[in-house]
């Protein structure tokens, strides 16, 4: 009896242990499952956080890279990938990924010193990250590198921002060139005026009325030239100011604009016995634009044709027609024309084909065509030129037919 009790006690004991072990097993399995669920959730959250971070970094306009202590690229956003033309970046050393060592220099300096580095790099287009052997010119970049704060003892990560500042650089260059050219253009007539003043006052020429009159006439001519340059510079600066109010859009009859300039140029046309033809399939054609600038555009183009061909028998055509959604305007002449090597530069400020003329012979300010181009761009139009010397030199303007939204010249359009 006692034995039976002991045996059943042992049996119950084993059964209890078995149940306990089974429960333990179940609990462990449940715990493992829960841990796994948490691990998956954490991985998922981590991945989501990474995706979110990458999305944010991809939304940046600037190229962004994360670089480890061995100068290997660990992360590159979309802008960086497109900057480097889709080349493989991840895992590559920066020295290998960047085409030009000057671009990597700032970053390597930051890695070596641990100090933040900001530097501007100007590269010829052939060696810039966009590397293009076809294009000439320069690209400018600001490289901003700094170490991210890390737990001590771990390898630090460095973040690099590469900002394309090419358009700012180009604008800056254009401004510098403009100031240099404008100063040069103004210095010459000023020096001439100053020379004659010295003759008149210091050398006593003022006592000789005949000579004094001659000198004063020359001085007046050069003063007028200075005023013309300043006037033209003011027009350009107004057009490039980017202010909407610089261009006043209203409808006007193109024919009346042509009549105005023909009236103003009448004596030149008569003296040169030039033949001016107006081709207007629709004489009532209306342009939506700033009449002041359109008068200036036509005046500059027709005056150029006359100025460049100061002989008798020149033929000039002024034309305007509707072509679908656009209006086409052209001014052509059969004069000396423009050499093909000069054609790409003709709209640049102070650019002249005839570079070797003396001051006496200079026919214009060198700003006429750049005013024309900017005025047309301010009307959302384009201008091109073709020239077969002696046969036909044709300036062709295309503008939208619909009234343009109040035009503002984008800074990047300046060249
Ligand atoms: P400018 O005010 O000195 O005339 P522009 O900018 O108007 O300067 O013109 C630049 C250059 O383009 C001129 O120096 C001239 O050599 C050339 N050019 C412009 N229009 C003509 C044309 N119709 N025929 C020949 N050359 C032209």
Short mmCIF file of C-alpha atoms and ligand atoms in Angstrom, two decimals:
data_model
loop_
_atom_site.label_atom_id
_atom_site.label_comp_id
_atom_site.label_asym_id
_atom_site.label_seq_id
_atom_site.Cartn_x
_atom_site.Cartn_y
_atom_site.Cartn_z
CA UNK A 1 0.00 0.00 0.00
CA UNK A 2 2.79 2.31 1.05
CA UNK A 3 4.72 1.24 -2.03
CA UNK A 4 1.77 2.03 -4.20
CA UNK A 5 1.52 5.43 -2.56
CA UNK A 6 5.28 6.09 -3.09
CA UNK A 7 5.07 4.99 -6.68
CA UNK A 8 2.02 7.11 -7.39
CA UNK A 9 3.73 10.02 -5.54
CA UNK A 10 6.82 9.61 -7.76
CA UNK A 11 4.58 9.38 -10.81
CA UNK A 12 2.68 12.53 -9.84
CA UNK A 13 6.03 14.22 -9.13
CA UNK A 14 7.34 13.27 -12.60
CA UNK A 15 4.08 14.32 -14.18
CA UNK A 16 4.31 17.69 -12.38
CA UNK A 17 7.91 18.11 -13.50
CA UNK A 18 6.87 17.11 -17.02
CA UNK A 19 4.05 19.65 -17.02
CA UNK A 20 6.43 22.24 -15.60
CA UNK A 21 9.02 21.48 -18.25
CA UNK A 22 6.41 21.56 -20.95
CA UNK A 23 5.12 24.91 -19.65
CA UNK A 24 8.69 26.16 -19.54
CA UNK A 25 9.18 25.04 -23.08
CA UNK A 26 5.98 26.76 -24.16
CA UNK A 27 6.99 29.90 -22.30
CA UNK A 28 10.43 29.81 -23.95
CA UNK A 29 8.92 29.27 -27.37
CA UNK A 30 6.48 32.15 -26.78
CA UNK A 31 9.31 34.32 -25.50
CA UNK A 32 11.48 33.42 -28.52
CA UNK A 33 8.58 34.24 -30.81
CA UNK A 34 8.06 37.55 -29.08
CA UNK A 35 11.77 38.36 -29.29
CA UNK A 36 11.72 37.49 -32.98
CA UNK A 37 8.66 39.70 -33.50
CA UNK A 38 10.40 42.55 -31.69
CA UNK A 39 13.58 41.98 -33.69
CA UNK A 40 11.62 42.04 -36.94
CA UNK A 41 9.78 45.15 -35.81
CA UNK A 42 13.04 46.83 -34.84
CA UNK A 43 14.62 45.88 -38.19
CA UNK A 44 11.54 47.16 -39.95
CA UNK A 45 11.56 50.42 -37.95
CA UNK A 46 15.28 50.81 -38.57
CA UNK A 47 14.82 50.23 -42.30
CA UNK A 48 11.94 52.70 -42.32
CA UNK A 49 14.05 55.27 -40.51
CA UNK A 50 16.88 54.67 -43.02
CA UNK A 51 14.50 54.95 -45.97
CA UNK A 52 13.06 58.13 -44.50
CA UNK A 53 16.57 59.55 -44.00
CA UNK A 54 17.54 58.59 -47.56
CA UNK A 55 14.36 60.12 -48.92
CA UNK A 56 15.12 63.36 -47.09
CA UNK A 57 18.73 63.36 -48.25
CA UNK A 58 17.65 62.53 -51.81
CA UNK A 59 15.34 65.52 -51.71
CA UNK A 60 18.38 67.75 -51.13
CA UNK A 61 19.43 69.69 -54.21
CA UNK A 62 23.08 69.39 -53.17
CA UNK A 63 25.19 66.27 -53.47
CA UNK A 64 25.55 64.60 -50.05
CA UNK A 65 28.01 61.85 -49.14
CA UNK A 66 28.91 59.95 -45.99
CA UNK A 67 32.53 58.87 -45.91
CA UNK A 68 34.17 56.54 -43.38
CA UNK A 69 37.55 57.03 -41.67
CA UNK A 70 39.31 55.15 -44.50
CA UNK A 71 37.88 57.64 -47.04
CA UNK A 72 35.47 55.09 -48.50
CA UNK A 73 32.05 56.34 -49.58
CA UNK A 74 29.31 54.79 -47.44
CA UNK A 75 26.32 56.76 -48.64
CA UNK A 76 25.55 58.95 -51.66
CA UNK A 77 22.24 60.71 -52.25
CA UNK A 78 20.54 61.02 -55.66
CA UNK A 79 22.11 64.42 -56.36
CA UNK A 80 25.57 62.92 -55.73
CA UNK A 81 24.84 59.99 -58.03
CA UNK A 82 23.68 62.24 -60.84
CA UNK A 83 26.59 64.64 -60.20
CA UNK A 84 29.01 61.78 -60.80
CA UNK A 85 27.08 60.66 -63.87
CA UNK A 86 25.70 57.49 -62.28
CA UNK A 87 29.23 56.12 -61.63
CA UNK A 88 29.48 53.51 -58.86
CA UNK A 89 30.22 55.39 -55.63
CA UNK A 90 29.33 53.12 -52.72
CA UNK A 91 32.33 51.43 -51.17
CA UNK A 92 34.78 53.29 -53.41
CA UNK A 93 37.56 55.49 -52.03
CA UNK A 94 36.87 59.19 -52.67
CA UNK A 95 40.19 59.62 -54.48
CA UNK A 96 38.96 57.11 -57.06
CA UNK A 97 35.38 58.36 -57.33
CA UNK A 98 36.25 62.04 -57.80
CA UNK A 99 37.73 62.72 -61.22
CA UNK A 100 39.88 65.61 -60.06
CA UNK A 101 42.07 65.40 -56.92
CA UNK A 102 41.28 69.05 -56.17
CA UNK A 103 37.70 68.04 -55.43
CA UNK A 104 38.78 65.36 -52.94
CA UNK A 105 41.40 67.60 -51.33
CA UNK A 106 39.04 69.44 -48.93
CA UNK A 107 37.46 66.19 -47.79
CA UNK A 108 40.80 64.45 -47.24
CA UNK A 109 41.99 67.46 -45.23
CA UNK A 110 38.89 67.16 -43.01
CA UNK A 111 39.53 63.42 -42.56
CA UNK A 112 43.16 64.05 -41.64
CA UNK A 113 42.57 66.89 -39.17
CA UNK A 114 39.06 66.15 -37.94
CA UNK A 115 38.31 69.83 -38.47
CA UNK A 116 35.42 71.09 -40.63
CA UNK A 117 36.62 72.31 -44.04
CA UNK A 118 34.84 74.52 -46.56
CA UNK A 119 36.48 75.31 -49.85
CA UNK A 120 35.58 76.53 -53.30
CA UNK A 121 36.90 74.63 -56.30
CA UNK A 122 36.80 75.90 -59.87
CA UNK A 123 37.45 73.20 -62.44
CA UNK A 124 37.62 73.17 -66.22
CA UNK A 125 34.54 71.34 -67.46
CA UNK A 126 36.61 68.44 -68.76
CA UNK A 127 37.72 67.47 -65.24
CA UNK A 128 34.66 68.53 -63.27
CA UNK A 129 32.47 65.73 -61.86
CA UNK A 130 30.13 66.24 -64.78
CA UNK A 131 33.22 65.59 -66.93
CA UNK A 132 32.33 66.43 -70.48
CA UNK A 133 35.04 66.67 -73.06
CA UNK A 134 32.74 68.45 -75.48
CA UNK A 135 32.02 71.48 -73.38
CA UNK A 136 34.36 74.31 -72.69
CA UNK A 137 34.20 76.59 -69.68
CA UNK A 138 34.23 76.08 -65.96
CA UNK A 139 32.25 74.51 -63.16
CA UNK A 140 32.48 75.87 -59.64
CA UNK A 141 31.76 73.86 -56.50
CA UNK A 142 31.69 74.52 -52.78
CA UNK A 143 32.86 71.48 -50.80
CA UNK A 144 31.69 71.44 -47.20
CA UNK A 145 33.05 68.56 -45.10
CA UNK A 146 32.65 67.95 -41.36
CA UNK A 147 32.89 64.96 -39.05
CA UNK A 148 29.66 63.76 -37.47
CA UNK A 149 29.89 63.53 -33.67
CA UNK A 150 30.35 59.87 -32.78
CA UNK A 151 30.82 57.80 -29.67
CA UNK A 152 34.49 57.97 -28.66
CA UNK A 153 36.55 55.05 -29.87
CA UNK A 154 34.42 54.35 -32.97
CA UNK A 155 35.55 55.29 -36.45
CA UNK A 156 34.18 58.72 -37.24
CA UNK A 157 31.94 59.31 -40.26
CA UNK A 158 32.39 62.48 -42.30
CA UNK A 159 29.54 64.15 -44.11
CA UNK A 160 30.29 65.98 -47.33
CA UNK A 161 28.05 68.45 -49.13
CA UNK A 162 29.04 69.40 -52.69
CA UNK A 163 27.16 72.47 -53.89
CA UNK A 164 27.20 73.47 -57.56
CA UNK A 165 27.84 77.23 -57.63
CA UNK A 166 28.64 77.42 -61.35
CA UNK A 167 25.90 79.93 -62.21
CA UNK A 168 26.90 82.23 -59.32
CA UNK A 169 30.54 81.93 -60.44
CA UNK A 170 29.64 82.71 -64.05
CA UNK A 171 27.52 85.69 -63.01
CA UNK A 172 30.38 86.95 -60.91
CA UNK A 173 32.78 86.59 -63.84
CA UNK A 174 30.33 88.38 -66.14
CA UNK A 175 30.01 91.22 -63.65
CA UNK A 176 33.77 91.51 -63.32
CA UNK A 177 34.19 91.49 -67.12
CA UNK A 178 31.43 94.07 -67.46
CA UNK A 179 33.06 96.43 -64.98
CA UNK A 180 36.48 95.92 -66.61
CA UNK A 181 35.10 96.45 -70.14
CA UNK A 182 32.94 99.40 -69.15
CA UNK A 183 35.87 101.07 -67.42
CA UNK A 184 38.02 100.48 -70.48
CA UNK A 185 35.36 101.88 -72.83
CA UNK A 186 34.89 104.98 -70.66
CA UNK A 187 38.58 105.54 -69.98
CA UNK A 188 39.48 106.14 -73.62
CA UNK A 189 37.11 109.07 -74.35
CA UNK A 190 37.81 110.49 -70.90
CA UNK A 191 41.56 110.43 -71.59
CA UNK A 192 40.97 112.19 -74.93
CA UNK A 193 38.80 114.88 -73.30
CA UNK A 194 41.34 115.35 -70.54
CA UNK A 195 44.17 115.69 -73.12
CA UNK A 196 42.32 118.41 -75.03
CA UNK A 197 41.46 120.22 -71.79
CA UNK A 198 45.15 120.22 -70.90
CA UNK A 199 45.97 121.71 -74.34
CA UNK A 200 43.30 124.36 -73.91
CA UNK A 201 44.07 125.39 -70.37
CA UNK A 202 47.74 124.58 -69.68
CA UNK A 203 49.11 125.16 -73.17
CA UNK A 204 47.08 128.35 -73.64
CA UNK A 205 45.20 127.11 -76.74
CA UNK A 206 42.08 128.65 -75.30
CA UNK A 207 43.45 131.99 -76.55
CA UNK A 208 43.27 130.76 -80.14
CA UNK A 209 39.55 130.70 -81.00
CA UNK A 210 39.93 128.64 -84.16
CA UNK A 211 41.89 125.90 -82.40
CA UNK A 212 39.74 126.10 -79.25
CA UNK A 213 36.58 125.56 -81.32
CA UNK A 214 38.10 122.53 -83.02
CA UNK A 215 39.16 121.03 -79.70
CA UNK A 216 35.79 121.70 -78.09
CA UNK A 217 34.01 120.01 -81.02
CA UNK A 218 36.14 116.88 -80.56
CA UNK A 219 35.50 116.99 -76.81
CA UNK A 220 31.76 117.22 -77.40
CA UNK A 221 31.88 114.16 -79.64
CA UNK A 222 33.61 112.14 -76.92
CA UNK A 223 31.28 113.42 -74.22
CA UNK A 224 28.36 112.25 -76.33
CA UNK A 225 30.03 108.87 -76.63
CA UNK A 226 30.37 108.61 -72.83
CA UNK A 227 26.67 109.48 -72.45
CA UNK A 228 25.71 106.83 -75.00
CA UNK A 229 27.73 104.16 -73.19
CA UNK A 230 26.20 105.15 -69.83
CA UNK A 231 22.69 105.21 -71.36
CA UNK A 232 23.17 101.73 -72.83
CA UNK A 233 24.59 100.40 -69.57
CA UNK A 234 21.54 101.72 -67.72
CA UNK A 235 19.19 100.01 -70.17
CA UNK A 236 21.03 96.70 -69.72
CA UNK A 237 21.07 97.06 -65.97
CA UNK A 238 17.31 97.75 -65.94
CA UNK A 239 16.65 94.69 -68.10
CA UNK A 240 18.87 92.54 -65.91
CA UNK A 241 17.48 93.87 -62.65
CA UNK A 242 14.97 91.01 -62.64
CA UNK A 243 12.21 93.39 -61.64
CA UNK A 244 8.87 92.70 -63.30
CA UNK A 245 8.33 96.43 -63.65
CA UNK A 246 11.36 96.64 -65.96
CA UNK A 247 9.12 95.50 -68.82
CA UNK A 248 5.76 97.10 -69.42
CA UNK A 249 3.62 94.77 -71.55
CA UNK A 250 0.82 96.27 -73.64
CA UNK A 251 -0.48 95.71 -77.17
CA UNK A 252 0.79 97.96 -79.96
CA UNK A 253 0.82 97.91 -83.76
CA UNK A 254 4.19 96.71 -84.99
CA UNK A 255 3.89 98.89 -88.10
CA UNK A 256 3.84 102.06 -85.98
CA UNK A 257 7.04 100.95 -84.27
CA UNK A 258 8.68 100.45 -87.69
CA UNK A 259 7.49 103.90 -88.81
CA UNK A 260 9.06 105.47 -85.71
CA UNK A 261 12.50 104.04 -86.29
CA UNK A 262 12.44 104.76 -90.04
CA UNK A 263 11.67 108.36 -89.18
CA UNK A 264 14.56 108.51 -86.72
CA UNK A 265 16.98 106.95 -89.20
CA UNK A 266 15.66 108.88 -92.18
CA UNK A 267 18.71 111.08 -92.78
CA UNK A 268 21.09 108.09 -92.56
CA UNK A 269 18.93 106.11 -94.98
CA UNK A 270 18.74 109.06 -97.36
CA UNK A 271 22.49 109.81 -97.22
CA UNK A 272 23.37 106.19 -97.92
CA UNK A 273 20.63 105.88 -100.51
CA UNK A 274 19.66 102.65 -98.77
CA UNK A 275 16.55 100.80 -99.90
CA UNK A 276 14.38 99.70 -96.98
CA UNK A 277 11.59 97.21 -97.67
CA UNK A 278 8.91 96.42 -95.10
CA UNK A 279 7.34 92.95 -95.46
CA UNK A 280 4.16 92.72 -93.40
CA UNK A 281 1.61 90.21 -94.69
CA UNK A 282 -0.76 91.58 -92.05
CA UNK A 283 -0.18 95.35 -91.75
CA UNK A 284 -2.30 95.49 -88.58
CA UNK A 285 -0.24 92.87 -86.74
CA UNK A 286 -0.21 93.58 -83.01
CA UNK A 287 2.58 92.72 -80.59
CA UNK A 288 2.08 92.39 -76.86
CA UNK A 289 5.22 93.82 -75.39
CA UNK A 290 7.07 96.87 -74.19
CA UNK A 291 6.98 99.35 -77.05
CA UNK A 292 10.03 101.23 -75.71
CA UNK A 293 12.23 98.12 -75.93
CA UNK A 294 10.82 97.00 -79.28
CA UNK A 295 11.61 100.41 -80.75
CA UNK A 296 15.14 100.05 -79.38
CA UNK A 297 15.47 96.49 -80.77
CA UNK A 298 14.43 97.56 -84.28
CA UNK A 299 16.45 100.76 -84.12
CA UNK A 300 19.66 98.95 -83.07
CA UNK A 301 19.32 96.26 -85.74
CA UNK A 302 18.52 98.61 -88.62
CA UNK A 303 21.10 101.17 -87.49
CA UNK A 304 23.74 98.39 -87.31
CA UNK A 305 22.99 97.40 -90.90
CA UNK A 306 23.41 101.03 -92.00
CA UNK A 307 26.47 101.68 -89.79
CA UNK A 308 28.33 98.61 -90.94
CA UNK A 309 27.74 99.38 -94.61
CA UNK A 310 28.38 103.09 -95.11
CA UNK A 311 28.11 103.04 -98.88
CA UNK A 312 25.37 103.59 -101.38
CA UNK A 313 22.87 101.01 -102.51
CA UNK A 314 22.44 98.89 -99.36
CA UNK A 315 19.21 96.87 -99.23
CA UNK A 316 17.51 96.28 -95.88
CA UNK A 317 14.37 94.27 -95.22
CA UNK A 318 12.22 94.51 -92.08
CA UNK A 319 9.64 91.74 -91.85
CA UNK A 320 7.08 90.37 -89.43
CA UNK A 321 4.68 87.43 -89.80
CA UNK A 322 2.59 85.10 -87.70
CA UNK A 323 3.85 81.51 -87.66
CA UNK A 324 1.48 79.27 -85.66
CA UNK A 325 1.73 80.19 -82.00
CA UNK A 326 4.71 82.46 -82.63
CA UNK A 327 5.47 85.76 -84.27
CA UNK A 328 8.58 85.92 -86.45
CA UNK A 329 10.39 89.19 -86.98
CA UNK A 330 13.46 89.58 -89.17
CA UNK A 331 15.84 92.31 -90.19
CA UNK A 332 18.18 91.48 -93.05
CA UNK A 333 20.67 93.32 -95.20
CA UNK A 334 22.94 92.49 -98.11
CA UNK A 335 26.01 94.19 -96.65
CA UNK A 336 29.49 93.11 -95.54
CA UNK A 337 28.09 90.55 -93.12
CA UNK A 338 29.59 88.98 -90.02
CA UNK A 339 32.44 86.41 -90.22
CA UNK A 340 31.28 82.99 -89.03
CA UNK A 341 33.96 82.94 -86.28
CA UNK A 342 32.37 86.05 -84.73
CA UNK A 343 28.75 84.91 -84.97
CA UNK A 344 28.66 82.98 -81.64
CA UNK A 345 29.98 86.02 -79.75
CA UNK A 346 28.07 88.80 -81.43
CA UNK A 347 25.52 89.26 -78.60
CA UNK A 348 28.16 89.59 -75.88
CA UNK A 349 28.62 92.90 -74.17
CA UNK A 350 31.23 95.15 -75.78
CA UNK A 351 31.96 92.55 -78.45
CA UNK A 352 32.94 94.04 -81.79
CA UNK A 353 33.96 92.36 -84.99
CA UNK A 354 36.27 95.17 -86.04
CA UNK A 355 38.64 95.17 -83.06
CA UNK A 356 41.47 97.21 -84.50
CA UNK A 357 39.72 100.47 -85.21
CA UNK A 358 41.06 103.61 -83.61
CA UNK A 359 38.83 105.48 -81.18
CA UNK A 360 37.91 107.90 -83.98
CA UNK A 361 36.44 105.09 -86.06
CA UNK A 362 34.41 103.31 -83.38
CA UNK A 363 30.86 103.16 -84.68
CA UNK A 364 28.92 102.14 -81.60
CA UNK A 365 29.07 101.30 -77.92
CA UNK A 366 29.38 97.55 -78.47
CA UNK A 367 26.26 97.13 -76.34
CA UNK A 368 23.62 97.39 -79.07
CA UNK A 369 23.13 93.67 -79.71
CA UNK A 370 23.30 92.68 -76.04
CA UNK A 371 20.47 95.13 -75.35
CA UNK A 372 18.55 93.58 -78.25
CA UNK A 373 19.05 90.04 -76.90
CA UNK A 374 18.10 90.90 -73.33
CA UNK A 375 15.02 92.86 -74.43
CA UNK A 376 13.84 89.90 -76.51
CA UNK A 377 14.51 87.41 -73.70
CA UNK A 378 12.49 89.66 -71.40
CA UNK A 379 9.61 89.02 -73.84
CA UNK A 380 10.22 85.24 -73.66
CA UNK A 381 11.60 85.31 -77.19
CA UNK A 382 14.77 84.20 -78.91
CA UNK A 383 17.07 85.79 -81.47
CA UNK A 384 19.47 84.18 -83.90
CA UNK A 385 21.67 85.42 -86.68
CA UNK A 386 22.91 83.97 -89.96
CA UNK A 387 25.30 85.70 -92.31
CA UNK A 388 26.59 85.15 -95.79
CA UNK A 389 28.84 88.18 -96.31
CA UNK A 390 27.80 90.25 -99.31
CA UNK A 391 24.59 88.27 -99.73
CA UNK A 392 22.45 88.25 -96.64
CA UNK A 393 22.89 88.95 -92.93
CA UNK A 394 19.65 88.10 -91.16
CA UNK A 395 18.61 88.58 -87.54
CA UNK A 396 15.58 86.39 -86.83
CA UNK A 397 13.48 86.96 -83.72
CA UNK A 398 10.78 84.56 -82.51
CA UNK A 399 8.36 85.53 -79.75
CA UNK A 400 5.22 83.85 -78.42
CA UNK A 401 2.05 85.17 -80.02
CA UNK A 402 0.10 85.23 -76.78
CA UNK A 403 0.84 88.10 -74.41
CA UNK A 404 3.72 87.06 -72.24
CA UNK A 405 3.29 86.89 -68.50
CA UNK A 406 5.01 89.94 -67.04
CA UNK A 407 8.53 89.13 -68.03
CA UNK A 408 11.45 88.92 -65.70
CA UNK A 409 14.89 88.13 -67.04
CA UNK A 410 16.36 85.15 -65.23
CA UNK A 411 19.83 85.88 -63.88
CA UNK A 412 21.13 82.71 -65.51
CA UNK A 413 20.21 84.09 -68.94
CA UNK A 414 22.94 86.71 -68.66
CA UNK A 415 25.92 86.00 -70.86
P1 LIG B 1 27.69 98.42 -81.66
O1 LIG B 1 26.85 99.16 -80.66
O2 LIG B 1 29.13 98.74 -81.53
O3 LIG B 1 27.16 98.46 -83.02
P2 LIG B 1 26.56 95.86 -81.43
O4 LIG B 1 26.49 95.04 -80.22
O5 LIG B 1 25.30 96.46 -81.94
O6 LIG B 1 27.67 96.94 -81.18
O7 LIG B 1 27.18 94.98 -82.59
C1 LIG B 1 28.32 94.21 -82.35
C2 LIG B 1 29.08 93.97 -83.63
O8 LIG B 1 28.29 93.20 -84.51
C3 LIG B 1 29.37 95.24 -84.41
O9 LIG B 1 30.62 95.74 -83.98
C4 LIG B 1 29.44 94.75 -85.84
O10 LIG B 1 30.75 94.38 -86.14
C5 LIG B 1 28.59 93.50 -85.86
N1 LIG B 1 27.31 93.69 -86.58
C6 LIG B 1 26.08 93.84 -86.03
N2 LIG B 1 25.12 93.93 -86.97
C7 LIG B 1 25.76 93.81 -88.15
C8 LIG B 1 25.34 93.84 -89.52
N3 LIG B 1 24.05 94.00 -89.86
N4 LIG B 1 26.29 93.68 -90.48
C9 LIG B 1 27.57 93.51 -90.15
N5 LIG B 1 28.05 93.48 -88.90
C10 LIG B 1 27.15 93.63 -87.89
#
